[in-house]
Structures are given as C-alpha cells and as structure tokens.
Amino acid sequence: MNETPHDIPSETGRVHDTVIIGGGQAGLAIAYHLAQQHRDLVILDAHERVGDAWRLRWDSLRLFTPAKFDGLPGLPFPGDRLGFPTKDEQADYLEAYAVHFGLPVRTGVHVDRVHRVDDRFVVEAGARRWEAENVVLATGGYRVPRVPEFADRLAASVRQLHSSDYRNPAQLRPGPVLVVGMGNSGAEIALDVSGSHATTIAGTPTGELPVRHGRAAARFVLPVVRFAGLHVITLGTPIGRRVLPKLAGRGAPLIRTKRSDLEAAGVARVGRVVDVRDGMPVTDDGSAHDVSNVIWCTGYRDDTAWVDLPAFDDDGTMRQRRGVVDAVPGLYVIGREFMYAIASATLPGATRDAAHLARRMRARRTASSTASTSTFAAAKSS
Ligand code: FAD
C-alpha cells in the first residue's frame, strides 16, 4: 500500500470536490444538495442500475412509508400521496431522480478501498481510482447478511436463504418453511410464503404499530411516528440519548403486519432458534423442527473493512457526529442506522440528515477558503 496518487492515473484525470460512495436514496439526497453548491461530484455505486437496492428486494414488498414521505429533496414522489409505493416504483423513482437532476452516477463500480494520500482521498475499485477532497459514505446499512454460525450445519436437504436473497415462494422446496426472526422482514415474508407452504416463524417481535397500517394511518398516525423518529428519538434529546443505544441490534416493531395477521394466515409461532441438531433447526425450548426450508430474517452487519481511515473506535463503531467524521477532515457519512435519529436509515431520516450534512459541508468549505484567503493576505503583506 505504498502507492502515491500518481501511480495509476485517476479515472477522470482530476481531483473531484467530492466522491459519494453509494447511489441509493441517501447518496442521491446528499448529491442533490452538493450539486446545488456547484461542487464537482461523482457518485459511485456497485449496482447495475440506480434503485437496485430496492429493485432486488422481494417481489411483494411495498414501502411502509406513504408516498408523501418517500420523495427526495426537490422532487416529490409522484401520484397518490397516501399510497404505499411498491419497491419497484421506489427504485424507478430514484433512477428518474438521478436523471432529472443530472446527478453523475457511475454504476457497476464496487469500491474496495478508500484511503488518504497526502491531502486527498483516493477511492479505489479494482484497478480504477478516483481522487477527491471529500468523501461521503452512503453505502446503506443493509448490505452484508447476518446469519448464525450454526446455519452451515443445516442438512443439505434444507433450502436456506437470507431475506436479502428471498424473492418469492417459487424459490422454495415443497414442504414446511421456518422463517427465523420476527422483525418486519420476517413477518412479511412469513405471510408471503404462508399461502403456498406450511409456515412457522421463530422469535419475538419488539412490539407493533398500535393501529392498522393503511391510508388512515398514513393520514393521521404515521406523521406523528415520523415526527418522533426525526425530532424526538435523536441524539439531540435526553430521551433519545437514553433510548437509541439500547435499540442497536434489536428488531423494529412490526409496522404493516400484526401478530393477528400471522395467526389468521395459519403461521405457527415458536421461540428463538438457538442451534442445529441432526441437520434441523432447534429452538430455545429444545425442540428440533423438521423443515424443508429456512429463511433467515436475521438482519445485516456492517462492513467497513474497506474504509482504510482512522474513523473507527476499537469496537468498529464509526466516530461521527451527525455525519461528520471529525477525526478525518473531509470524510462524511449518511444513511447509517441511528447515526443521529431513530429514523436516520429511512427515507425521511436520510433526506433530513442530508440537508443538515450539506450545511455542515458548506460551512467547512467557507471556513477553509476564508482561512486560505487570510493566509494569502498575510503572506502578501509580510
Ligand atoms: P441502499 O439503498 O442500500 O443504497 C446503498 C447503495 O450503496 C447501494 O446501491 C449499493 O450498491 C451501494 N454500495 C454499497 N457498498 C458499496 C461499495 N463498496 N461500492 C460502491 N457502492 C456501494 N425505509 C423507509 O423509509 N420506508 C420503507 O418503507 C422501508 N422499507 C424497507 C424494507 C426493507 C426490506 C429494508 C431492508 C429496508 C427498508 N427501509 C425503508 C429502510 C431504508 O429506507 C432502505 O434500506 C434504503 O434502501 C436505504 O437507503 P440507502 O441509500 O441508505 O442504502
């Protein structure tokens, strides 16, 4: 790792003001604001098309946030404001958004290293590289599937997949399905498969929305939830500082699905899956479950090994304050779970956090240009 910035020519032959890594909603929202500041930007995204993070989720998925909360800055989500877009409609909206504002997204670019050389960042994707004065990490929190270690002891006859690979029941083998994890993904996928397979769900939900999700909730209840998620449960309030650290790693309350929906669909409930015995999953009461399919709805883990910068605590937590990484001037982050508010990794949260971050970036640029003007003036007068 001894290269200088000039060992390989940079992809564009210049030092950009900002490289944004990740062109999902969070990357596009910050790109919009930075473009308004007339910055020289490039957005790098591993997927083939803008919106693919949504497009590649399971077929029946709809957003739980109504359209009125799903737009990014400057371009409202089209159509019925109280409706809940399909995941493909959301993906297409993001793709159209990038085109509408002429945001310079380079797709099919998987960044595998970002580091500093002298006073600039070097962003590498295989043999390709970009240079920039600033880098924004917008790679999303739902990237690397987390499955328990004992998963690889499941019998070969059991079809197992993570929720990120689940699309529809046609992927499954005939026979019973065990869905592991009772967060929103687990509950919705259990309902999805229950029409064609005997289905059991393992785990305990952390609660559920106290009203029925739908148009009336979109009008009266979800605005309150959104307000609390953006302004109350945040690191800027005493209650938020108390609650947020305890929520990390726990599933969110069920939003669209209710426990009664699962019961009505004939989905059986069992405790936590804790082991595998004779190739079959075992729950915390010691029973083994003879199933043909296991769908792990057990969440994701962070992957920041490719960020070769002193931006992390010993436990791997990124040291950031509302997206600004003080220890590495010029490094920013957006769209991470709980980075400021409980809603930070959702559409409304990323949109709000992006506006704040753009203001901080503008203030830093103004401060450094004022400092260099004064240095220049002082040098001239001496
Ligand atoms: P992503 O959408 O994951 O985008 C990150 C982008 O970064 C990707 O395109 C990826 O290709 C790229 N990337 C990652 N690593 C690299 C790399 N090393 N190099 C280059 N590119 C890279 N939120 C809501 O507000 N409403 C909802 O209804 C809702 N439903 C959800 C349903 C599910 C099943 C899930 C998992 C999440 C849901 N969310 C919802 C939460 C959140 O809005 C989404 O996860 C959203 O996709 C996050 O956007 P993002 O831009 O932060 O990350």
Coordinates of C-alpha atoms and ligand atoms in Angstrom, one line a residue:
M1 CA 0.0 0.0 0.0
N2 CA 2.8 2.4 -0.8
E3 CA 1.5 4.0 -3.9
T4 CA 1.4 7.7 -4.5
P5 CA -1.7 9.4 -6.0
H6 CA 0.0 9.3 -9.4
D7 CA 0.9 5.6 -9.7
I8 CA -2.3 4.9 -11.6
P9 CA -4.0 7.7 -13.4
S10 CA -7.2 8.7 -11.8
E11 CA -10.3 7.7 -13.8
T12 CA -11.3 11.3 -14.6
G13 CA -7.9 12.9 -14.6
R14 CA -8.8 15.4 -11.9
V15 CA -9.3 15.7 -8.2
H16 CA -13.1 15.9 -7.5
D17 CA -14.5 18.1 -4.8
T18 CA -16.5 15.1 -3.5
V19 CA -16.8 11.4 -4.3
I20 CA -20.0 9.9 -2.9
I21 CA -19.8 6.1 -2.4
G22 CA -23.3 4.7 -2.8
G23 CA -26.0 6.0 -5.1
G24 CA -29.1 4.8 -3.2
Q25 CA -31.5 7.3 -1.7
A26 CA -29.0 8.6 0.9
G27 CA -26.3 9.2 -1.7
L28 CA -28.7 10.9 -4.1
A29 CA -30.1 13.1 -1.4
I30 CA -26.7 14.5 -0.4
A31 CA -25.7 14.7 -4.0
Y32 CA -28.7 16.9 -4.7
H33 CA -27.6 19.4 -2.1
L34 CA -23.9 19.3 -3.1
A35 CA -24.8 19.9 -6.7
Q36 CA -26.7 23.0 -5.6
Q37 CA -23.4 24.1 -4.1
H38 CA -21.9 23.7 -7.6
R39 CA -19.4 21.1 -6.4
D40 CA -17.6 18.8 -8.8
L41 CA -19.1 15.4 -7.8
V42 CA -19.0 11.8 -8.8
I43 CA -21.3 9.1 -7.3
L44 CA -20.0 5.5 -7.4
D45 CA -22.4 2.6 -7.0
A46 CA -21.8 -1.1 -7.1
H47 CA -25.2 -2.0 -8.6
E48 CA -26.0 -2.0 -12.3
R49 CA -28.9 0.5 -12.0
V50 CA -29.8 3.3 -9.7
G51 CA -32.5 1.9 -7.4
D52 CA -31.3 -1.7 -7.5
A53 CA -31.1 -1.8 -3.7
W54 CA -34.9 -1.6 -3.7
R55 CA -35.4 -3.5 -7.0
L56 CA -33.6 -6.6 -5.7
R57 CA -35.8 -6.9 -2.6
W58 CA -38.7 -9.5 -2.5
D59 CA -41.4 -9.2 -5.2
S60 CA -44.4 -8.4 -3.0
L61 CA -42.6 -5.7 -0.9
R62 CA -44.3 -2.3 -0.6
L63 CA -42.9 0.6 1.4
F64 CA -44.4 1.1 4.8
T65 CA -43.8 4.9 4.5
P66 CA -46.5 6.6 2.4
A67 CA -45.6 8.3 -0.9
K68 CA -45.7 11.7 0.8
F69 CA -42.7 10.8 2.8
D70 CA -40.8 8.9 0.1
G71 CA -39.6 11.7 -2.1
L72 CA -36.1 13.1 -2.0
P73 CA -35.4 16.9 -2.0
G74 CA -36.7 18.9 -4.9
L75 CA -38.9 16.2 -6.5
P76 CA -42.0 14.9 -4.6
F77 CA -42.8 11.2 -5.1
P78 CA -45.5 11.2 -7.9
G79 CA -49.1 10.0 -7.6
D80 CA -51.3 9.2 -4.6
R81 CA -49.7 10.8 -1.6
L82 CA -51.3 8.4 0.9
G83 CA -50.5 5.3 -1.1
F84 CA -47.6 2.9 -0.4
P85 CA -45.3 2.5 -3.4
T86 CA -44.1 -0.9 -4.5
K87 CA -40.4 -1.5 -4.2
D88 CA -40.1 -1.2 -8.0
E89 CA -41.9 2.1 -8.0
Q90 CA -39.5 3.4 -5.4
A91 CA -36.5 2.1 -7.4
D92 CA -37.8 3.7 -10.6
Y93 CA -38.4 7.0 -8.8
L94 CA -34.7 7.0 -7.6
E95 CA -33.5 6.3 -11.1
A96 CA -35.7 9.1 -12.5
Y97 CA -34.5 11.4 -9.8
A98 CA -30.8 11.0 -10.7
V99 CA -31.7 11.7 -14.3
H100 CA -33.9 14.7 -13.5
F101 CA -31.1 16.5 -11.6
G102 CA -28.3 15.2 -13.9
L103 CA -26.5 13.6 -10.9
P104 CA -23.3 12.0 -12.1
V105 CA -23.8 8.4 -11.0
R106 CA -21.3 5.7 -12.2
T107 CA -22.9 2.3 -11.8
G108 CA -21.3 -1.1 -11.7
V109 CA -18.4 0.3 -9.6
H110 CA -17.7 -1.6 -6.4
V111 CA -15.4 0.5 -4.2
D112 CA -13.0 -1.8 -2.4
R113 CA -10.8 0.8 -0.7
V114 CA -10.8 4.4 0.4
H115 CA -7.7 5.9 1.9
R116 CA -5.8 9.1 2.1
V117 CA -2.7 10.1 0.3
D118 CA -1.2 13.4 1.2
D119 CA -4.1 15.9 1.4
R120 CA -6.6 14.0 -0.7
F121 CA -8.8 10.9 -0.6
V122 CA -8.1 8.0 -3.0
V123 CA -11.1 5.8 -3.8
E124 CA -10.3 2.5 -5.5
A125 CA -12.4 0.0 -7.3
G126 CA -10.1 -2.8 -8.6
A127 CA -7.7 -1.1 -10.9
R128 CA -9.8 2.1 -11.2
R129 CA -9.3 5.1 -8.9
W130 CA -10.8 8.5 -8.2
E131 CA -9.3 11.3 -6.2
A132 CA -11.3 13.8 -4.1
E133 CA -11.0 16.4 -1.4
N134 CA -14.1 15.0 0.3
V135 CA -15.7 11.6 0.5
V136 CA -19.3 10.8 1.6
L137 CA -20.0 7.2 2.6
A138 CA -23.6 6.4 1.6
T139 CA -23.4 2.6 1.3
G140 CA -26.5 1.8 3.4
G141 CA -26.9 -0.3 6.5
Y142 CA -28.4 -3.4 4.9
R143 CA -25.5 -4.8 2.9
V144 CA -23.9 -7.9 4.5
P145 CA -26.4 -10.5 5.5
R146 CA -26.1 -11.8 9.1
V147 CA -26.8 -15.5 9.8
P148 CA -25.9 -17.5 12.9
E149 CA -22.8 -19.6 12.7
F150 CA -24.7 -22.8 13.2
A151 CA -26.5 -22.2 9.8
D152 CA -23.9 -24.2 7.9
R153 CA -24.8 -27.3 9.9
L154 CA -28.3 -27.4 8.4
A155 CA -28.9 -30.5 6.3
A156 CA -28.2 -30.2 2.6
S157 CA -31.8 -31.2 2.0
V158 CA -32.9 -27.9 3.7
R159 CA -33.1 -25.0 1.3
Q160 CA -31.8 -22.0 3.3
L161 CA -31.6 -18.4 2.2
H162 CA -31.3 -15.0 3.8
S163 CA -34.1 -12.4 3.4
S164 CA -31.9 -10.4 1.1
D165 CA -32.0 -13.3 -1.4
Y166 CA -35.7 -14.1 -1.0
R167 CA -37.9 -13.0 -3.9
N168 CA -41.0 -15.3 -3.8
P169 CA -42.2 -18.7 -2.7
A170 CA -41.2 -20.3 -6.1
Q171 CA -37.6 -20.3 -4.8
L172 CA -38.6 -22.8 -2.0
R173 CA -38.7 -26.5 -1.9
P174 CA -42.0 -28.3 -1.3
G175 CA -42.6 -28.8 2.4
P176 CA -42.6 -26.7 5.6
V177 CA -40.8 -23.3 5.9
L178 CA -39.2 -21.9 9.1
V179 CA -38.8 -18.1 9.0
V180 CA -36.2 -17.1 11.6
G181 CA -36.6 -13.6 13.0
M182 CA -39.8 -11.7 13.7
G183 CA -38.9 -8.2 12.6
N184 CA -40.7 -6.6 9.7
S185 CA -38.9 -8.6 7.1
G186 CA -39.6 -11.9 8.9
A187 CA -43.3 -11.2 9.5
E188 CA -43.9 -10.0 5.9
I189 CA -42.0 -12.9 4.3
A190 CA -43.8 -15.4 6.6
L191 CA -47.2 -14.1 5.3
D192 CA -45.9 -14.2 1.7
V193 CA -44.9 -17.9 1.9
S194 CA -47.9 -19.0 4.1
G195 CA -50.2 -19.1 1.0
S196 CA -48.2 -22.0 -0.5
H197 CA -46.3 -23.6 2.4
A198 CA -46.9 -24.6 6.0
T199 CA -45.1 -21.8 7.7
T200 CA -43.6 -21.3 11.2
I201 CA -42.0 -18.1 12.4
A202 CA -39.4 -18.1 15.2
G203 CA -38.7 -15.2 17.5
T204 CA -40.5 -12.4 19.4
P205 CA -41.4 -9.1 17.9
T206 CA -40.4 -6.0 19.8
G207 CA -44.0 -4.7 19.5
E208 CA -46.3 -3.5 16.8
L209 CA -47.9 -0.3 15.5
P210 CA -50.9 0.2 17.7
V211 CA -53.2 0.9 14.7
R212 CA -53.9 -0.8 11.4
H213 CA -51.3 0.3 8.8
G214 CA -53.0 1.8 5.7
R215 CA -54.4 5.1 4.3
A216 CA -55.9 6.3 7.6
A217 CA -52.7 5.6 9.4
A218 CA -50.8 7.5 6.6
R219 CA -53.0 10.5 7.2
F220 CA -53.2 10.6 11.0
V221 CA -50.7 8.3 12.7
L222 CA -47.6 8.0 10.5
P223 CA -47.0 11.8 10.5
V224 CA -46.7 11.5 14.4
V225 CA -44.4 8.5 14.1
R226 CA -42.3 10.4 11.5
F227 CA -42.1 13.4 13.8
A228 CA -41.0 11.4 16.8
G229 CA -38.5 9.5 14.6
L230 CA -36.9 12.6 13.2
H231 CA -37.1 15.1 16.2
V232 CA -37.7 13.2 19.5
I233 CA -35.8 10.0 19.4
T234 CA -32.5 11.6 18.4
L235 CA -29.0 12.1 19.9
G236 CA -30.1 15.7 20.4
T237 CA -32.6 14.9 23.1
P238 CA -32.2 13.4 26.6
I239 CA -34.8 10.7 25.8
G240 CA -33.1 9.8 22.5
R241 CA -29.7 9.6 24.1
R242 CA -31.1 7.2 26.6
V243 CA -33.1 5.0 24.2
L244 CA -31.1 4.9 21.0
P245 CA -28.0 3.0 22.3
K246 CA -30.4 0.3 23.7
L247 CA -32.1 -0.2 20.3
A248 CA -29.0 -1.0 18.3
G249 CA -29.2 -4.6 17.1
R250 CA -32.8 -5.0 18.1
G251 CA -35.6 -5.5 15.6
A252 CA -38.0 -2.7 15.0
P253 CA -41.7 -3.0 16.0
L254 CA -43.9 -4.6 13.4
I255 CA -45.4 -1.8 11.2
R256 CA -47.5 -3.3 8.5
T257 CA -48.1 -6.8 9.8
K258 CA -49.8 -7.7 13.0
R259 CA -49.4 -10.9 15.1
S260 CA -53.1 -11.5 14.5
D261 CA -52.4 -11.4 10.7
L262 CA -49.9 -14.2 11.1
E263 CA -52.4 -16.2 13.2
A264 CA -55.2 -15.7 10.7
A265 CA -52.9 -16.9 7.9
G266 CA -52.1 -20.1 9.9
V267 CA -48.5 -19.2 10.6
A268 CA -47.3 -21.0 13.7
R269 CA -45.1 -19.3 16.3
V270 CA -42.0 -20.7 18.1
G271 CA -39.2 -19.3 20.2
R272 CA -35.7 -18.3 19.2
V273 CA -33.7 -20.6 17.0
V274 CA -30.5 -21.4 19.0
D275 CA -28.8 -24.4 17.4
V276 CA -28.9 -27.1 14.8
R277 CA -29.3 -30.8 15.7
D278 CA -29.1 -33.6 13.2
G279 CA -29.3 -31.1 10.4
M280 CA -32.5 -29.4 11.7
P281 CA -33.1 -26.1 13.5
V282 CA -33.6 -26.2 17.2
T283 CA -35.5 -23.6 19.3
D284 CA -34.8 -22.4 22.8
D285 CA -37.2 -25.0 24.3
G286 CA -35.0 -27.8 22.9
S287 CA -37.4 -28.9 20.1
A288 CA -36.0 -29.6 16.6
H289 CA -38.1 -28.6 13.7
D290 CA -38.3 -30.9 10.7
V291 CA -38.5 -28.3 7.8
S292 CA -37.6 -28.2 4.1
N293 CA -36.8 -24.5 4.0
V294 CA -35.3 -21.9 6.4
I295 CA -35.4 -18.2 5.6
W296 CA -33.0 -16.2 7.8
C297 CA -34.6 -12.8 8.5
T298 CA -31.8 -12.1 11.0
G299 CA -30.6 -8.7 9.8
Y300 CA -27.4 -7.4 8.5
R301 CA -23.9 -6.5 9.8
D302 CA -21.7 -3.6 9.0
D303 CA -18.9 -3.9 6.5
T304 CA -16.4 -1.1 6.7
A305 CA -13.1 -3.1 6.4
W306 CA -12.6 -1.3 3.0
V307 CA -12.6 2.1 4.7
D308 CA -8.9 2.4 5.4
L309 CA -9.1 5.5 7.5
P310 CA -8.8 6.2 11.3
A311 CA -12.5 6.8 11.6
F312 CA -13.5 3.9 14.0
D313 CA -13.5 3.1 17.7
D314 CA -11.9 -0.1 18.8
D315 CA -15.2 -1.9 18.6
G316 CA -15.6 -0.8 14.9
T317 CA -18.2 1.9 15.6
M318 CA -17.7 4.9 13.2
R319 CA -16.8 8.0 15.1
Q320 CA -19.2 10.5 13.6
R321 CA -21.4 13.4 14.8
R322 CA -24.5 13.9 12.5
G323 CA -22.5 12.5 9.6
V324 CA -19.2 14.5 10.2
V325 CA -16.2 12.3 11.0
D326 CA -14.1 14.8 12.9
A327 CA -11.0 12.6 13.1
V328 CA -10.7 12.5 9.3
P329 CA -11.4 16.0 7.9
G330 CA -13.3 15.7 4.6
L331 CA -14.9 12.4 5.5
Y332 CA -18.7 12.2 5.9
V333 CA -21.4 9.6 6.3
I334 CA -25.1 9.5 5.6
G335 CA -28.0 6.9 5.9
R336 CA -26.5 4.9 8.7
E337 CA -28.8 3.4 11.3
F338 CA -29.3 5.6 14.3
M339 CA -26.4 8.0 13.2
Y340 CA -28.5 10.8 14.6
A341 CA -32.1 9.8 14.9
I342 CA -34.0 6.5 15.1
A343 CA -35.2 7.4 11.5
S344 CA -31.7 8.1 10.1
A345 CA -31.7 5.0 7.9
T346 CA -35.2 5.6 6.4
L347 CA -36.2 7.9 3.6
P348 CA -37.5 10.7 5.7
G349 CA -34.4 10.4 8.0
A350 CA -31.8 10.3 5.2
T351 CA -33.5 13.3 3.5
R352 CA -33.4 15.4 6.6
D353 CA -29.9 14.3 7.6
A354 CA -28.6 15.1 4.1
A355 CA -29.8 18.7 4.3
H356 CA -28.0 19.1 7.6
L357 CA -24.8 17.5 6.4
A358 CA -24.8 19.7 3.3
R359 CA -25.0 22.8 5.5
R360 CA -22.0 21.5 7.6
M361 CA -20.0 20.8 4.5
R362 CA -20.7 24.2 3.1
A363 CA -19.7 25.8 6.4
R364 CA -16.4 23.9 6.4
R365 CA -15.7 24.9 2.8
T366 CA -16.4 28.6 3.7
A367 CA -14.1 28.3 6.8
S368 CA -11.2 26.8 4.8
S369 CA -11.5 29.3 2.0
T370 CA -11.6 32.2 4.5
A371 CA -8.5 30.7 6.2
S372 CA -6.6 30.4 3.0
T373 CA -7.5 33.9 1.9
S374 CA -6.2 35.3 5.2
T375 CA -3.0 33.2 4.9
F376 CA -2.5 34.6 1.4
A377 CA -3.2 38.2 2.5
A378 CA -0.9 37.8 5.5
A379 CA 1.9 36.4 3.2
K380 CA 1.4 39.2 0.8
S381 CA 1.6 41.9 3.4
S382 CA 4.7 40.5 5.1
Ligands
FAD1 P1 -29.1 1.5 0.0 O1 -30.4 1.7 -0.6 O2 -28.7 0.2 0.5 O3 -28.1 2.0 -1.1 C1 -26.7 1.9 -0.9 C2 -26.0 1.8 -2.2 O4 -24.6 1.8 -2.0 C3 -26.4 0.6 -3.0 O5 -26.9 1.0 -4.2 C4 -25.1 -0.2 -3.1 O6 -24.9 -0.7 -4.4 C5 -24.1 0.9 -2.9 N1 -22.8 0.4 -2.3 C6 -22.7 -0.3 -1.1 N2 -21.4 -0.6 -0.9 C7 -20.7 -0.1 -1.9 C8 -19.4 -0.1 -2.3 N3 -18.4 -0.6 -1.5 N4 -19.0 0.5 -3.5 C9 -20.0 1.1 -4.3 N5 -21.3 1.1 -4.0 C10 -21.6 0.5 -2.8 N6 -37.3 2.9 4.7 C11 -38.3 3.7 4.6 O7 -38.2 4.9 4.8 N7 -39.6 3.2 4.2 C12 -39.8 1.9 3.9 O8 -40.9 1.5 3.6 C13 -38.7 1.0 4.1 N8 -38.8 -0.3 3.8 C14 -37.7 -1.1 3.9 C15 -37.9 -2.5 3.6 C16 -36.8 -3.4 3.7 C17 -36.9 -4.8 3.4 C18 -35.5 -2.8 4.1 C19 -34.3 -3.8 4.2 C20 -35.3 -1.5 4.4 C21 -36.4 -0.6 4.3 N9 -36.3 0.7 4.6 C22 -37.4 1.6 4.5 C23 -35.0 1.3 5.1 C24 -34.2 2.1 4.1 O9 -35.0 3.2 3.5 C25 -33.7 1.3 2.9 O10 -32.9 0.2 3.4 C26 -32.9 2.1 1.9 O11 -32.6 1.2 0.8 C27 -31.6 2.7 2.5 O12 -31.1 3.6 1.5 P2 -29.5 3.9 1.5 O13 -29.3 4.8 0.3 O14 -29.1 4.4 2.8 O15 -28.9 2.5 1.2

